[in-house]
Short mmCIF file of C-alpha atoms in Angstrom, two decimals:
data_model
loop_
_atom_site.label_atom_id
_atom_site.label_comp_id
_atom_site.label_asym_id
_atom_site.label_seq_id
_atom_site.Cartn_x
_atom_site.Cartn_y
_atom_site.Cartn_z
CA MET U 1 1.79 11.83 3.04
CA LEU U 2 0.10 13.55 5.98
CA GLY U 3 -2.52 10.91 6.78
CA TYR U 4 -5.25 8.95 5.03
CA LEU U 5 -7.94 11.55 5.80
CA PRO U 6 -8.14 14.76 3.75
CA ALA U 7 -8.23 17.04 6.80
CA ALA U 8 -5.03 15.59 8.26
CA TRP U 9 -3.26 18.86 7.44
CA LYS U 10 -5.64 20.85 9.67
CA THR U 11 -3.68 20.44 12.88
CA PRO U 12 -1.41 22.80 14.81
CA HIS U 13 1.10 19.94 15.01
CA LEU U 14 2.05 20.53 11.36
CA LYS U 15 3.97 23.39 9.86
CA LYS U 16 2.73 25.03 6.68
CA ASP U 17 3.89 22.98 3.67
CA ALA U 18 4.94 20.12 5.96
CA PHE U 19 4.94 17.65 3.09
CA VAL U 20 8.00 19.40 1.60
CA ASP U 21 9.65 20.02 4.98
CA PRO U 22 12.81 17.84 5.37
CA GLU U 23 12.37 17.86 9.17
CA TYR U 24 8.88 16.35 8.86
CA TRP U 25 10.18 13.41 6.84
CA GLU U 26 13.26 12.90 9.02
CA ASN U 27 11.06 12.72 12.11
CA LEU U 28 8.74 10.17 10.49
CA GLY U 29 11.72 7.97 9.57
CA LYS U 30 13.30 8.25 13.01
CA THR U 31 10.00 7.53 14.76
CA ALA U 32 9.39 4.42 12.63
CA GLU U 33 12.90 3.23 13.37
CA ARG U 34 12.42 3.86 17.11
CA GLY U 35 9.54 1.39 16.87
CA THR U 36 11.72 -1.12 14.94
CA LEU U 37 9.13 -1.13 12.13
CA ASP U 38 10.02 -3.20 9.06
CA ALA U 39 9.40 -0.38 6.62
CA ILE U 40 7.58 2.80 5.76
CA PHE U 41 5.65 3.08 2.52
CA LEU U 42 4.94 5.82 -0.02
CA ALA U 43 2.52 5.79 -2.93
CA ASP U 44 3.39 7.53 -6.17
CA GLY U 45 1.22 9.92 -8.15
CA PRO U 46 2.26 10.78 -11.71
CA LEU U 47 -0.60 13.28 -11.88
CA LEU U 48 -2.24 16.04 -9.90
CA GLY U 49 -4.76 14.23 -7.71
CA ASP U 50 -8.41 15.17 -7.44
CA PRO U 51 -9.03 16.49 -3.91
CA ALA U 52 -12.71 15.45 -4.29
CA TYR U 53 -11.61 11.90 -3.41
CA ASP U 54 -7.81 11.98 -2.96
CA ALA U 55 -6.64 12.85 0.56
CA ASN U 56 -3.11 13.55 -0.73
CA PRO U 57 -3.53 15.18 -4.16
CA ILE U 58 0.08 16.41 -4.36
CA ARG U 59 3.12 14.26 -3.63
CA LEU U 60 6.89 14.19 -3.80
CA GLU U 61 8.58 11.56 -5.96
CA PRO U 62 9.09 8.65 -3.51
CA THR U 63 12.67 7.53 -4.27
CA VAL U 64 14.03 11.08 -4.06
CA ASN U 65 12.09 11.71 -0.86
CA TRP U 66 13.20 8.44 0.77
CA GLY U 67 16.78 9.22 -0.19
CA HIS U 68 16.62 12.09 2.25
CA VAL U 69 15.07 9.90 4.97
CA ALA U 70 17.73 7.22 4.39
CA ALA U 71 20.39 9.66 5.53
CA ALA U 72 18.59 10.12 8.87
CA THR U 73 17.95 6.40 9.53
CA SER U 74 19.85 3.12 9.34
CA ARG U 75 17.49 0.13 9.66
CA VAL U 76 13.90 0.91 8.67
CA GLY U 77 12.95 -0.22 5.15
CA LEU U 78 11.84 2.34 2.57
CA VAL U 79 9.16 1.27 0.07
CA ALA U 80 8.63 3.47 -3.00
CA THR U 81 5.83 3.01 -5.52
CA ALA U 82 6.52 3.35 -9.25
CA SER U 83 4.37 2.60 -12.27
CA SER U 84 5.23 -0.07 -14.84
CA THR U 85 2.99 1.74 -17.33
CA PHE U 86 4.70 5.14 -17.17
CA ASN U 87 8.37 4.26 -16.58
CA ASP U 88 11.16 2.73 -18.62
CA PRO U 89 12.51 -0.55 -17.17
CA PHE U 90 16.20 0.25 -17.74
CA GLU U 91 15.92 3.65 -16.08
CA LEU U 92 13.84 2.25 -13.22
CA ALA U 93 16.22 -0.68 -12.65
CA GLU U 94 19.17 1.71 -12.48
CA ARG U 95 17.33 4.22 -10.27
CA PHE U 96 16.04 1.67 -7.76
CA LEU U 97 19.32 -0.25 -7.52
CA SER U 98 21.08 3.08 -6.89
CA PHE U 99 18.36 3.85 -4.33
CA ASP U 100 19.06 0.48 -2.68
CA HIS U 101 22.75 1.37 -2.44
CA GLN U 102 21.92 4.75 -1.00
CA THR U 103 19.79 3.15 1.74
CA GLY U 104 22.23 0.36 2.64
CA GLY U 105 19.94 -2.39 1.32
CA ARG U 106 16.64 -1.07 2.68
CA ALA U 107 14.84 -0.21 -0.56
CA ALA U 108 11.73 -1.76 -2.10
CA TRP U 109 9.87 -1.14 -5.35
CA ASN U 110 6.08 -1.33 -5.14
CA VAL U 111 4.90 -2.20 -8.65
CA VAL U 112 1.65 -0.61 -9.79
CA THR U 113 0.16 -0.37 -13.28
CA THR U 114 -1.56 2.99 -12.56
CA ARG U 115 -5.14 3.76 -13.51
CA GLY U 116 -6.70 7.02 -14.56
CA VAL U 117 -6.80 9.00 -17.77
CA PRO U 118 -5.09 12.17 -16.37
CA ALA U 119 -1.92 10.16 -15.65
CA ALA U 120 -1.91 8.81 -19.22
CA ARG U 121 -2.22 12.31 -20.66
CA ASN U 122 0.81 13.43 -18.66
CA PHE U 123 2.78 10.92 -20.73
CA GLY U 124 1.38 11.81 -24.14
CA MET U 125 -1.22 9.03 -24.23
CA PRO U 126 -4.86 9.77 -25.12
CA ASP U 127 -6.24 7.18 -22.69
CA ILE U 128 -5.15 4.64 -20.10
CA PRO U 129 -4.40 1.22 -21.67
CA PHE U 130 -6.83 -1.62 -20.92
CA ARG U 131 -6.15 -3.58 -17.73
CA ASP U 132 -4.94 -6.74 -19.51
CA ASP U 133 -2.55 -4.66 -21.61
CA ARG U 134 -1.20 -2.88 -18.52
CA TYR U 135 -0.56 -6.18 -16.74
CA GLU U 136 0.97 -7.78 -19.84
CA ARG U 137 3.41 -4.87 -19.92
CA ALA U 138 3.91 -5.07 -16.14
CA ASN U 139 4.87 -8.74 -16.32
CA GLU U 140 7.43 -8.07 -19.02
CA PHE U 141 8.62 -4.90 -17.25
CA VAL U 142 9.29 -6.83 -14.03
CA ASP U 143 11.16 -9.56 -15.93
CA VAL U 144 13.41 -6.95 -17.57
CA VAL U 145 14.11 -5.17 -14.30
CA ARG U 146 14.96 -8.43 -12.51
CA ALA U 147 17.23 -9.48 -15.37
CA LEU U 148 19.02 -6.12 -15.24
CA TRP U 149 19.46 -6.36 -11.47
CA ALA U 150 20.88 -9.86 -11.99
CA SER U 151 23.28 -8.44 -14.60
CA ALA U 152 24.68 -6.14 -11.94
CA ALA U 153 25.84 -9.23 -10.05
CA THR U 154 26.99 -11.37 -12.97
CA GLY U 155 28.43 -8.66 -15.18
CA ARG U 156 26.82 -10.38 -18.16
CA ASP U 157 24.72 -8.50 -20.69
CA VAL U 158 20.97 -8.97 -20.82
CA HIS U 159 19.50 -9.89 -24.20
CA PHE U 160 15.74 -9.49 -23.85
CA HIS U 161 13.36 -9.16 -26.79
CA GLY U 162 9.68 -9.16 -25.91
CA GLY U 163 6.43 -7.59 -26.98
CA PHE U 164 7.13 -4.28 -25.23
CA PHE U 165 10.88 -4.04 -24.62
CA ASP U 166 14.16 -4.82 -26.35
CA ILE U 167 17.27 -4.74 -24.17
CA ASP U 168 20.85 -5.57 -25.08
CA GLY U 169 23.13 -4.42 -22.29
CA ARG U 170 23.53 -4.38 -18.54
CA LEU U 171 23.54 -2.06 -15.59
CA ARG U 172 26.73 -0.35 -14.47
CA VAL U 173 25.47 -0.13 -10.88
CA PRO U 174 27.02 -2.84 -8.66
CA PRO U 175 24.81 -5.15 -6.52
CA SER U 176 23.54 -3.59 -3.31
CA LYS U 177 23.92 -4.87 0.26
CA GLN U 178 20.77 -6.98 -0.17
CA GLY U 179 21.59 -7.76 -3.81
CA HIS U 180 18.73 -5.76 -5.27
CA PRO U 181 15.56 -4.04 -4.00
CA VAL U 182 12.65 -6.01 -2.58
CA ILE U 183 9.64 -6.11 -4.93
CA PHE U 184 6.15 -5.29 -3.67
CA GLN U 185 2.91 -5.62 -5.60
CA ALA U 186 -0.25 -3.62 -4.91
CA GLY U 187 -3.60 -4.46 -6.44
CA GLY U 188 -6.25 -7.14 -6.03
CA SER U 189 -7.10 -7.98 -9.64
CA PRO U 190 -6.57 -11.59 -10.78
CA GLN U 191 -3.65 -10.43 -12.95
CA GLY U 192 -2.09 -8.56 -10.05
CA ARG U 193 -2.34 -11.56 -7.75
CA GLU U 194 -0.69 -13.81 -10.33
CA LEU U 195 2.13 -11.29 -10.79
CA ALA U 196 2.59 -11.16 -7.03
CA GLY U 197 2.78 -14.93 -6.73
CA ARG U 198 5.41 -15.07 -9.45
CA ALA U 199 7.66 -12.16 -8.54
CA ALA U 200 6.73 -10.16 -5.42
CA GLU U 201 8.19 -10.47 -1.93
CA GLY U 202 5.52 -8.29 -0.36
CA VAL U 203 1.86 -7.62 -1.23
CA PHE U 204 0.00 -4.46 -0.21
CA ALA U 205 -3.50 -5.95 -0.14
CA ALA U 206 -7.02 -4.58 0.46
CA GLU U 207 -9.08 -6.79 2.77
CA LEU U 208 -12.16 -5.71 4.72
CA THR U 209 -12.98 -9.02 6.41
CA LYS U 210 -10.91 -11.76 8.00
CA ASN U 211 -12.43 -14.47 5.81
CA GLN U 212 -11.64 -12.49 2.66
CA ALA U 213 -8.10 -11.99 3.94
CA ILE U 214 -7.59 -15.70 4.64
CA GLU U 215 -8.80 -16.57 1.15
CA HIS U 216 -6.47 -14.02 -0.47
CA TYR U 217 -3.53 -15.06 1.75
CA ARG U 218 -3.84 -18.69 0.67
CA LEU U 219 -4.47 -17.81 -2.98
CA VAL U 220 -1.38 -15.63 -3.42
CA LYS U 221 0.87 -17.93 -1.37
CA GLY U 222 -0.48 -20.78 -3.53
CA PHE U 223 0.52 -18.85 -6.66
CA ALA U 224 4.01 -18.50 -5.19
CA ARG U 225 4.18 -22.24 -4.57
CA SER U 226 3.00 -23.04 -8.11
CA ASN U 227 5.83 -20.83 -9.39
CA GLY U 228 8.40 -22.93 -7.54
CA ARG U 229 8.74 -20.51 -4.64
CA SER U 230 8.25 -21.01 -0.92
CA PRO U 231 5.12 -19.39 0.56
CA ASP U 232 7.53 -17.78 3.02
CA ASP U 233 9.08 -15.85 0.11
CA ILE U 234 6.08 -13.51 -0.05
CA LYS U 235 4.60 -11.49 2.81
CA ILE U 236 0.92 -10.49 2.72
CA LEU U 237 0.39 -7.06 4.29
CA PRO U 238 -3.13 -5.57 3.95
CA GLY U 239 -3.67 -1.90 4.58
CA LEU U 240 -5.39 -0.93 7.85
CA LEU U 241 -6.77 2.59 8.34
CA LEU U 242 -6.34 3.70 11.96
CA SER U 243 -7.78 6.11 14.49
CA LEU U 244 -6.41 5.36 17.95
CA GLY U 245 -7.24 6.78 21.39
CA SER U 246 -6.77 5.94 25.05
CA THR U 247 -10.41 4.77 25.09
CA GLU U 248 -12.70 3.60 22.29
CA GLU U 249 -14.83 6.70 22.79
CA GLU U 250 -11.78 8.94 22.46
CA ALA U 251 -10.72 7.14 19.27
CA ARG U 252 -14.20 7.55 17.75
CA ARG U 253 -14.23 11.22 18.74
CA ARG U 254 -10.85 11.72 17.06
CA SER U 255 -12.05 9.95 13.91
CA ASP U 256 -15.25 12.03 13.84
CA GLU U 257 -13.38 15.30 14.36
CA ILE U 258 -10.92 14.67 11.53
CA HIS U 259 -13.67 13.40 9.22
CA ASP U 260 -15.90 16.39 10.02
CA ALA U 261 -13.05 18.82 9.34
CA GLY U 262 -12.81 17.53 5.76
CA PRO U 263 -15.09 18.35 2.83
CA PRO U 264 -18.59 16.79 3.27
CA SER U 265 -18.50 15.50 -0.30
CA TYR U 266 -15.24 13.56 0.21
CA SER U 267 -16.85 10.24 1.23
CA ILE U 268 -19.23 10.31 -1.74
CA GLY U 269 -16.40 11.25 -4.10
CA TRP U 270 -14.14 8.49 -2.81
CA LEU U 271 -16.90 5.87 -2.99
CA SER U 272 -17.84 6.93 -6.54
CA GLN U 273 -14.35 6.43 -7.95
CA ALA U 274 -13.92 3.19 -5.98
CA ILE U 275 -17.09 1.47 -7.24
CA GLY U 276 -17.23 3.11 -10.67
CA PHE U 277 -20.68 4.66 -10.13
CA ASP U 278 -21.67 8.25 -9.32
CA ALA U 279 -22.79 7.74 -5.72
CA SER U 280 -24.16 11.30 -5.53
CA LYS U 281 -27.08 10.05 -7.64
CA LEU U 282 -28.04 7.36 -5.12
CA GLU U 283 -30.88 7.79 -2.63
CA LEU U 284 -29.13 8.21 0.73
CA ASP U 285 -31.84 6.43 2.73
CA GLU U 286 -32.23 3.47 0.37
CA PRO U 287 -30.06 0.35 0.08
CA PHE U 288 -27.59 0.18 -2.80
CA PRO U 289 -29.42 -0.88 -5.99
CA GLU U 290 -28.41 -4.11 -7.67
CA GLU U 291 -27.01 -2.27 -10.70
CA VAL U 292 -24.32 -0.82 -8.40
CA LEU U 293 -23.49 -4.15 -6.80
CA ALA U 294 -23.48 -6.21 -10.02
CA PRO U 295 -20.18 -7.39 -11.50
CA ILE U 296 -18.25 -4.82 -13.53
CA GLY U 297 -19.48 -4.68 -17.10
CA ASN U 298 -16.02 -4.20 -18.59
CA ALA U 299 -13.13 -4.86 -16.23
CA GLN U 300 -10.68 -3.85 -18.96
CA SER U 301 -11.78 -0.21 -18.96
CA PHE U 302 -12.75 0.06 -15.28
CA LEU U 303 -10.71 2.96 -13.86
CA GLY U 304 -10.95 2.04 -10.17
CA SER U 305 -9.15 -0.61 -8.16
CA ILE U 306 -10.77 -4.04 -8.65
CA GLY U 307 -9.44 -5.10 -5.25
CA PHE U 308 -11.02 -2.10 -3.52
CA ARG U 309 -14.32 -2.62 -5.39
CA GLU U 310 -14.47 -6.32 -4.53
CA SER U 311 -13.94 -5.64 -0.83
CA ILE U 312 -16.51 -2.81 -0.76
CA ILE U 313 -19.22 -4.80 -2.59
CA THR U 314 -18.64 -7.79 -0.29
CA GLN U 315 -18.97 -5.51 2.73
CA ILE U 316 -22.21 -3.95 1.43
CA ARG U 317 -23.80 -7.30 0.52
CA LYS U 318 -23.02 -8.60 4.00
CA THR U 319 -25.34 -6.15 5.81
CA ASN U 320 -27.32 -4.45 3.00
CA PRO U 321 -27.05 -0.97 4.58
CA THR U 322 -28.58 2.22 3.23
CA VAL U 323 -26.15 4.49 1.43
CA ARG U 324 -26.20 6.94 4.35
CA SER U 325 -25.53 4.29 6.99
CA TYR U 326 -22.78 2.72 4.86
CA LEU U 327 -21.00 6.06 4.52
CA LYS U 328 -21.30 6.62 8.28
CA GLN U 329 -20.06 3.16 9.25
CA THR U 330 -17.03 3.43 6.95
CA ARG U 331 -15.65 6.06 9.31
CA TYR U 332 -14.97 3.17 11.66
CA THR U 333 -14.82 0.10 9.42
CA GLY U 334 -12.91 1.51 6.46
CA SER U 335 -13.74 1.40 2.77
CA GLY U 336 -11.43 -0.31 0.32
CA HIS U 337 -8.90 -0.89 3.06
CA ALA U 338 -10.27 -2.06 6.41
CA GLY U 339 -10.54 0.49 9.19
CA PHE U 340 -9.89 0.25 12.89
CA VAL U 341 -11.01 2.72 15.56
CA GLY U 342 -10.13 1.87 19.15
CA THR U 343 -7.34 1.61 21.68
CA PRO U 344 -3.81 0.28 21.09
CA GLU U 345 -4.74 -2.75 23.26
CA GLN U 346 -7.75 -3.50 21.04
CA LEU U 347 -5.61 -3.06 17.93
CA ALA U 348 -3.06 -5.55 19.32
CA ASP U 349 -5.96 -8.01 19.83
CA HIS U 350 -7.05 -7.46 16.22
CA ILE U 351 -3.54 -7.98 14.82
CA GLU U 352 -3.02 -11.10 16.94
CA ASP U 353 -6.39 -12.54 15.86
CA TRP U 354 -5.78 -12.06 12.11
CA PHE U 355 -2.17 -13.24 12.38
CA HIS U 356 -3.04 -16.49 14.20
CA ALA U 357 -5.97 -17.06 11.80
CA GLY U 358 -3.55 -17.21 8.86
CA ALA U 359 -4.92 -14.03 7.26
CA ILE U 360 -1.80 -11.84 7.31
CA ASP U 361 1.93 -11.72 7.80
CA GLY U 362 1.53 -8.15 9.02
CA PHE U 363 -0.36 -4.94 8.35
CA ASN U 364 0.47 -1.79 6.43
CA LEU U 365 -0.78 0.59 9.15
CA GLN U 366 -2.19 3.89 7.87
CA PRO U 367 -2.91 6.45 10.60
CA ASP U 368 -5.63 9.04 10.08
CA ARG U 369 -2.94 11.66 10.76
CA LEU U 370 0.73 10.62 10.64
CA ILE U 371 2.23 13.44 12.68
CA ASP U 372 0.75 12.16 15.96
CA GLY U 373 -0.70 8.78 14.87
CA LEU U 374 2.70 7.20 14.22
CA ASP U 375 3.88 8.05 17.74
CA VAL U 376 0.95 6.13 19.22
CA ILE U 377 1.81 3.08 17.10
CA VAL U 378 5.44 3.18 18.19
CA ASP U 379 5.04 4.14 21.84
CA GLU U 380 1.82 2.31 22.74
CA LEU U 381 1.00 -0.46 20.23
CA VAL U 382 4.51 -1.87 19.67
CA PRO U 383 5.23 -2.38 23.41
CA ILE U 384 2.00 -4.41 23.74
CA LEU U 385 2.95 -6.60 20.78
CA ARG U 386 6.40 -7.08 22.30
CA GLU U 387 4.92 -8.15 25.64
CA ARG U 388 2.87 -10.78 23.78
CA GLY U 389 5.94 -12.11 21.97
CA LEU U 390 4.58 -10.96 18.61
CA TYR U 391 7.17 -8.34 17.73
CA ARG U 392 10.92 -7.75 17.86
CA HIS U 393 12.46 -5.76 20.74
CA GLN U 394 15.31 -4.51 18.57
CA TYR U 395 16.50 -4.88 15.02
CA GLU U 396 18.34 -8.18 14.63
CA THR U 397 18.80 -7.80 10.86
CA GLU U 398 20.02 -4.96 8.68
CA THR U 399 18.42 -5.09 5.24
CA LEU U 400 14.71 -5.04 4.40
CA ARG U 401 14.89 -8.50 2.83
CA GLU U 402 16.50 -9.81 6.03
CA HIS U 403 13.73 -8.20 8.10
CA PHE U 404 11.18 -10.15 6.03
CA GLN U 405 13.17 -13.40 6.16
CA ALA U 406 13.32 -13.17 9.95
CA ALA U 407 9.50 -13.11 10.19
CA SER U 408 7.40 -16.05 11.35
CA PRO U 409 6.94 -18.83 8.78
CA THR U 410 3.71 -19.25 6.85
CA PRO U 411 1.27 -21.54 8.71
CA PRO U 412 0.21 -24.74 6.88
CA PHE U 413 -2.68 -24.28 4.44
#
């Protein structure tokens, strides 16, 4: 909400309690729209986060928060994350279709299955369901929501009887300007990728290397094709953690300063939850032992993100760094999501390279600190991309789905 680094709040640019300040959110929305960005994105958090590894441990509910931003903007898309494990499909279908009306057809639902025992206990469950069970429910949940959104257009009742849900009825909310919200999927597990290929229009991916990204891009677009869809129907948008400066040295200094202002244990805490191993027990000046890099013993009960873990293990195996050097290099290379530290010109080169390589349709850019990082994206990066013919000069479409449909077609693969 304030940036991807835990010390993002330690800046005189932010007011106290900025994350609940309406002016803060309005300015973010207006700035993104000034840059003609497709959309801005919010994670959910049905639990109090652990600040040991969560840079944003407290959050506002995304659809309510974006409702406020919608009133201050007119074109930028608004992506809100919501769990298929801890919501009801009828209520979510009604809420998100209403949200889509409220935004003039700019809403998207990012489907996640949520991991972590504390979230489960907030909903009266003793433990988080196994991964396969969460995705089995997610698949059925998405089918119910799509059927209910379709019922808004046809006026016909939905009769759905599955393993998790029984629905006989329809929504009373009329279709929105774009018909219904865009569906995003986040998560790199095999089940998540299959769900994306079947139903999602956008994928928030985690890719640390270009080759990994190309492989994932083709895999998910291939799933779309095997489900009778066009590869153009789904946009692949990996996260990219950013620290930008007018020179590379300035960008590295900014990254170091914000990292150093955070708790020293943060990197270890984040890595531990990401790989499912207590990294504080590792020897800092030794390479990662094989037991850490080996495949997950039980993917069903693993509480981290499989996509994040895969990308981290691939990155470690590539150079075999010591634990200390890995933690240091992730300041600049990212961990889980890829990182980028440099100038806007260098970032434009990076985006152009991955785009022309068939690795991405775009990036979900995540500044170290939003309050001043987003301005640099809009005022310095976007003009460079426009000069290169890679980005729109003004909005030519109105809804989020139209923004996506106006994008470049998928290259042959």
